[in-house]
Short mmCIF file of C-alpha atoms in Angstrom, two decimals:
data_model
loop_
_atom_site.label_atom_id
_atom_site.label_comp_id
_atom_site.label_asym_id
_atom_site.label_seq_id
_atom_site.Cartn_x
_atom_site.Cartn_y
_atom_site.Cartn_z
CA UNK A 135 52.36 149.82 107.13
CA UNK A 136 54.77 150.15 110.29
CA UNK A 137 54.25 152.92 112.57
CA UNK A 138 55.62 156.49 111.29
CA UNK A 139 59.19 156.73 113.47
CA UNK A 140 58.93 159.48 116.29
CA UNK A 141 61.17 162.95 115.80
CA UNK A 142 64.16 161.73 117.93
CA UNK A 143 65.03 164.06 120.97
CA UNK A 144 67.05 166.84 120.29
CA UNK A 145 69.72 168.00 122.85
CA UNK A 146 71.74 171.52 122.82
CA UNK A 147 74.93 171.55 122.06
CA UNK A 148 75.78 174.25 124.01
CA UNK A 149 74.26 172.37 127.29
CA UNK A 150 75.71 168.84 126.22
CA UNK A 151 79.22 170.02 125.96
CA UNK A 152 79.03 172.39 129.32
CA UNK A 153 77.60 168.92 131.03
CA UNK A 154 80.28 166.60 130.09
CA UNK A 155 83.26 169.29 130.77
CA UNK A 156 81.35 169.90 133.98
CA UNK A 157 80.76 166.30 135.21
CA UNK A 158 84.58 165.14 134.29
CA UNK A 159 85.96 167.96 136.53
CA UNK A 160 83.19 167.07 139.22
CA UNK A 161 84.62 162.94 138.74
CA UNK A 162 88.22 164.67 138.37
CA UNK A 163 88.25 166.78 141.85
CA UNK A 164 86.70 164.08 143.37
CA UNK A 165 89.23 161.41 143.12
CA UNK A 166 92.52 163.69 142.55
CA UNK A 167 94.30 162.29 145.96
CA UNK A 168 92.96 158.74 145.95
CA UNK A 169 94.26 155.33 144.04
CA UNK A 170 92.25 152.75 145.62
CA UNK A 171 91.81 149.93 143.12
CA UNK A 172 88.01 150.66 142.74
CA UNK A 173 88.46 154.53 141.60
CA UNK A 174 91.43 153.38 139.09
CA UNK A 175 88.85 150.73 137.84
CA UNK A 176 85.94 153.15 137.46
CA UNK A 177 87.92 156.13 136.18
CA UNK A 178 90.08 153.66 133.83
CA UNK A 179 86.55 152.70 131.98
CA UNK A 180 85.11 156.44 131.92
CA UNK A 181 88.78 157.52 130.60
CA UNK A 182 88.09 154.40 127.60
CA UNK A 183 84.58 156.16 127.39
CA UNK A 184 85.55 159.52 126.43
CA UNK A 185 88.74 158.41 124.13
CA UNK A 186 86.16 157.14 122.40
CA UNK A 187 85.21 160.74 121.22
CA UNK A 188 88.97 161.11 119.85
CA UNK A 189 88.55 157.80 117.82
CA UNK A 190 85.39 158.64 116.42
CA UNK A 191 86.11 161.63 114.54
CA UNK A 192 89.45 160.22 113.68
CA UNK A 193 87.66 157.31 111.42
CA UNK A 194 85.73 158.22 107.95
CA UNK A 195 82.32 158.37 108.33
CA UNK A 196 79.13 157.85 106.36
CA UNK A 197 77.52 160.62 104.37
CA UNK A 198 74.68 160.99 107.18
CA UNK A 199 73.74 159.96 110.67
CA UNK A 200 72.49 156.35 110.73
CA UNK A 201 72.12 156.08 114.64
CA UNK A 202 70.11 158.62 117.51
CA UNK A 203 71.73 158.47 120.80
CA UNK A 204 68.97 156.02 122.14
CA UNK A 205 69.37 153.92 119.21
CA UNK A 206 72.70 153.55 119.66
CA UNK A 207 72.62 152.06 123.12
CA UNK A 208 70.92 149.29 121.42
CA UNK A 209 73.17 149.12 118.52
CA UNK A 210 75.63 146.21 118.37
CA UNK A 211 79.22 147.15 118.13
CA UNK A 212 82.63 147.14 120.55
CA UNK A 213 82.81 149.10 123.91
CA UNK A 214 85.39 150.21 124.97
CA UNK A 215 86.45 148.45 128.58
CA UNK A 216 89.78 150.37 130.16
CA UNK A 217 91.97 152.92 129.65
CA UNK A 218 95.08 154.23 131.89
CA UNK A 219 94.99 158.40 130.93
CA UNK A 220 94.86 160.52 133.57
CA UNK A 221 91.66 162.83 134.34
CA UNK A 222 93.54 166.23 133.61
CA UNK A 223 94.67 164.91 130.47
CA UNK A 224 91.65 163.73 129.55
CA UNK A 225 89.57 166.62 130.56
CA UNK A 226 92.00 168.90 128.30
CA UNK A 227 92.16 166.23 125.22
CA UNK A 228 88.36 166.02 125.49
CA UNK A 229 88.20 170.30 125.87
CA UNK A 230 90.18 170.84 123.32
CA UNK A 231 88.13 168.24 120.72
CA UNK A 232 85.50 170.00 121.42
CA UNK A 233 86.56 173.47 120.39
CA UNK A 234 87.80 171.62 116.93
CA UNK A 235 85.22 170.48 116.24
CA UNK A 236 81.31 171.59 115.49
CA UNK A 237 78.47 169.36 117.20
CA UNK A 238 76.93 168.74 113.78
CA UNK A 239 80.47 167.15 112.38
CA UNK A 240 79.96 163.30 111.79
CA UNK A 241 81.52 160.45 113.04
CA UNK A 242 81.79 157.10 113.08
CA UNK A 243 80.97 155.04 116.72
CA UNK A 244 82.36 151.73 115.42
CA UNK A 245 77.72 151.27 115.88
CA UNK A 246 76.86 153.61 113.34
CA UNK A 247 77.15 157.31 112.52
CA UNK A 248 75.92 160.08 114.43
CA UNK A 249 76.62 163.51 114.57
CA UNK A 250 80.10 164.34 117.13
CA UNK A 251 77.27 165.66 119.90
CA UNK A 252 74.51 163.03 119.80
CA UNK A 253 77.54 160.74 120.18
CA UNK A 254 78.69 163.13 123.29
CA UNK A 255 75.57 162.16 125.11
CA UNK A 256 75.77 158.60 125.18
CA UNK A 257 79.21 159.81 126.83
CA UNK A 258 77.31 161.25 129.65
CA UNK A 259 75.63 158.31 130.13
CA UNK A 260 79.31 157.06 131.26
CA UNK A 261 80.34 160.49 133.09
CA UNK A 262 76.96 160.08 135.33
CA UNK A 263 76.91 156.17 136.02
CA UNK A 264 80.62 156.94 136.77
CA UNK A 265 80.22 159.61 139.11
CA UNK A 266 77.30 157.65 141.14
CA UNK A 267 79.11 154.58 140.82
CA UNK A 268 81.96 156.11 142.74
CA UNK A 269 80.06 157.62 145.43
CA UNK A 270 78.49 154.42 146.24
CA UNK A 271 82.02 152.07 145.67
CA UNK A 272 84.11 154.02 147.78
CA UNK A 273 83.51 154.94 151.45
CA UNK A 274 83.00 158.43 152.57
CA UNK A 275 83.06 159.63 148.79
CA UNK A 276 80.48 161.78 147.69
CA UNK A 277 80.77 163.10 143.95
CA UNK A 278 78.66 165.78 142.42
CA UNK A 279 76.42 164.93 139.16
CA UNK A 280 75.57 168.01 137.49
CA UNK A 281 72.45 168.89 137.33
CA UNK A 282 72.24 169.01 132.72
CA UNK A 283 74.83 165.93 132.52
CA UNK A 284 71.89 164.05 135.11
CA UNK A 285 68.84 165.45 132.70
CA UNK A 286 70.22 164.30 129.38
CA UNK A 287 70.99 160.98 131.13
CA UNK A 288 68.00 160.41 132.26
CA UNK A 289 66.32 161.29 129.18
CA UNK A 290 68.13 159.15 126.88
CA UNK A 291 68.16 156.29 128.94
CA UNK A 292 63.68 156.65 128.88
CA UNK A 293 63.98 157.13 125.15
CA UNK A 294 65.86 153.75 125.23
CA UNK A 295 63.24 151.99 126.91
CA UNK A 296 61.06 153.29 124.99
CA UNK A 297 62.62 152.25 121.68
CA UNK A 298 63.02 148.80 123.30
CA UNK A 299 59.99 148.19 124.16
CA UNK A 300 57.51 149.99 122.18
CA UNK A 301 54.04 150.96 122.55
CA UNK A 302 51.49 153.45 124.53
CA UNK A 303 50.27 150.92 127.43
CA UNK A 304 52.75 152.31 130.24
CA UNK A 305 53.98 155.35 130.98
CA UNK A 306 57.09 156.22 132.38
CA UNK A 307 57.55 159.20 134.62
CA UNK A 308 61.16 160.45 135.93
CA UNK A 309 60.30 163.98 137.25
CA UNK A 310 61.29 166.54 136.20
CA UNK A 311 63.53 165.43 132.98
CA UNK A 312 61.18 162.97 131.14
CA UNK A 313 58.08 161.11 130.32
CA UNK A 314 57.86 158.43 127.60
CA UNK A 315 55.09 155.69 127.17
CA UNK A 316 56.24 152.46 125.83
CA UNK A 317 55.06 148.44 126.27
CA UNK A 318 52.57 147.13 123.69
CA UNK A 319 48.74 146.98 124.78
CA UNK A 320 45.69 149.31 125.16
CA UNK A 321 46.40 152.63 124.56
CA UNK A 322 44.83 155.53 126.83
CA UNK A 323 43.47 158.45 125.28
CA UNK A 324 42.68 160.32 128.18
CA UNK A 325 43.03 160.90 131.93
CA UNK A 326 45.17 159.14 133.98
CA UNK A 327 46.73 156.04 132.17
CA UNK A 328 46.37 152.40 133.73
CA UNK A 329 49.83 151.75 134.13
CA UNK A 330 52.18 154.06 135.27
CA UNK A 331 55.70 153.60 136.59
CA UNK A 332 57.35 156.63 138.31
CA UNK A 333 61.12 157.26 139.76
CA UNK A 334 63.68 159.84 140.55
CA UNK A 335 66.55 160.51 138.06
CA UNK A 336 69.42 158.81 139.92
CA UNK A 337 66.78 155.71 140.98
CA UNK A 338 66.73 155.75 136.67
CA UNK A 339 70.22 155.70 136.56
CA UNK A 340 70.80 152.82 138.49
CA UNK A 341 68.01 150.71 137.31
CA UNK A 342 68.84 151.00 134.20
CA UNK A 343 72.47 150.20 133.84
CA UNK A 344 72.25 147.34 136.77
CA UNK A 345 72.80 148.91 139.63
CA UNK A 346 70.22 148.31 141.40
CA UNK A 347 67.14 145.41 140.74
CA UNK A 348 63.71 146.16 139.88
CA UNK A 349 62.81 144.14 142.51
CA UNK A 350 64.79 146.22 145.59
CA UNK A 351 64.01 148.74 143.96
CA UNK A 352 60.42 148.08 144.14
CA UNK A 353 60.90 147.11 148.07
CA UNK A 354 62.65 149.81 149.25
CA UNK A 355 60.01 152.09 147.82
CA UNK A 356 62.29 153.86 145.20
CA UNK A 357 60.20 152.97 142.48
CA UNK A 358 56.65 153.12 142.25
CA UNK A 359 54.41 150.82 139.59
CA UNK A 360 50.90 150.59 139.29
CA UNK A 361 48.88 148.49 136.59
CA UNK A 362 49.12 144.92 135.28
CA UNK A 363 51.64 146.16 132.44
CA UNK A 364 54.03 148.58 134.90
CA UNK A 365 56.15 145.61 135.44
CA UNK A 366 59.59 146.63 133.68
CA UNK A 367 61.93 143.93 135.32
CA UNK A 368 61.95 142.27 131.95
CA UNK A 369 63.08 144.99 130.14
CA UNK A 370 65.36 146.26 132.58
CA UNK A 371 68.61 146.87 132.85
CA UNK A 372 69.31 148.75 129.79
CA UNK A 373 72.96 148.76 129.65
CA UNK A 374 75.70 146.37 130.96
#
């Protein structure tokens, strides 16, 4: 018999929405008197990101979610890669969505069906990578990540990993949003487990959508891994 499927994370509507209004007008502000070709590049694929919320609940959906937001990172289907809207627009499109629309109202990813606000935080996935993405592109810019958009991030990205690669051999530890264990092999049942891996939130964030390799990471000292199974550059990145 396969193993009883864990009670997927639940995330608050209230919070999600406040994050990703938040973390547009942080990415907004930021770049409002700069066109560099690196900001239209990275604000062109965030603006194809978050038109993806308009799409979604424009096509029929299923009668019931098929997809959780970590699932649907592994999902196949079509991402979006550019679009040329501007932030303000955007940021008022997305706003007034939002107040349309309830966060259990389902719709259809072009992956699978999930409810409008479990899809909304795969979108701060986007918002966050985005925002850091910026900061470390363009020279002397330095772009806020709120603090709920960075905690839902970094939380769905370890439930990823976990769903990826599962088991109870390694834990994963990205104080103070989230711990998950995952890898097959000997499971601990007490005290300090044999394998442990342990990063900030933003070290997270970059590991796991390419931004930076296991291996630097692991140099540089921004990652820590101890154990014969807290070896995740297999697994890693996560996202393209």
């Amino acid at each position: 018999m396969p193993p009883a499927r864990k009670r997927p994370r639940r995330y608050d509507p209230a919070k999600t929405r406040a994050a990703a209004l938040a973390q547009l007008g942080q990415v907004r502000e930021a770049v409002r008197d700069l066109d560099s070709e690196p900001v239209r590049a990275l604000t062109a694929r965030l603006a194809a990101s978050l038109a993806e919320v308009e799409h979604a609940i424009a096509r029929p959906s299923g009668p019931k979610p098929t997809l959780t937001p970590a699932e649907w990172f592994l999902a196949p289907g079509a991402r979006p890669t550019a679009a040329d809207v501007p932030l303000a627009d955007l940021e008022r499109r997305l706003r007034d969505l939002l107040a349309a629309h309830p966060a259990e109202r389902l719709v259809e990813t072009g992956a699978g069906v999930m409810t409008l606000d479990d899809f909304l935080v795969t979108r701060l996935v986007d918002l966050t990578r985005c925002a850091d993405d910026l900061t470390t592109t363009v020279p002397g810019l330095a772009v806020g990540i709120d603090r709920q958009a960075l905690a839902a991030t970094t939380r769905v990205l370890a439930d990823t990993l976990a769903l990826k690669a599962p088991g109870a051999s390694t834990e994963v530890r990205i104080p103070p949003y989230a711990v998950v264990q995952c890898v097959e092999g000997p499971r601990h049942t007490r005290g300090t487990p044999p394998n442990v891996v342990e990063t900030t939130p933003l070290t997270w964030l970059r590991l796991t959508t390419g931004r930076l390799p296991w291996a630097d990471a692991l140099a540089h000292a921004e990652v820590s891994a101890s154990g014969e199974r807290a070896d995740l550059s297999g697994l890693l990145p996560l996202l393209p």
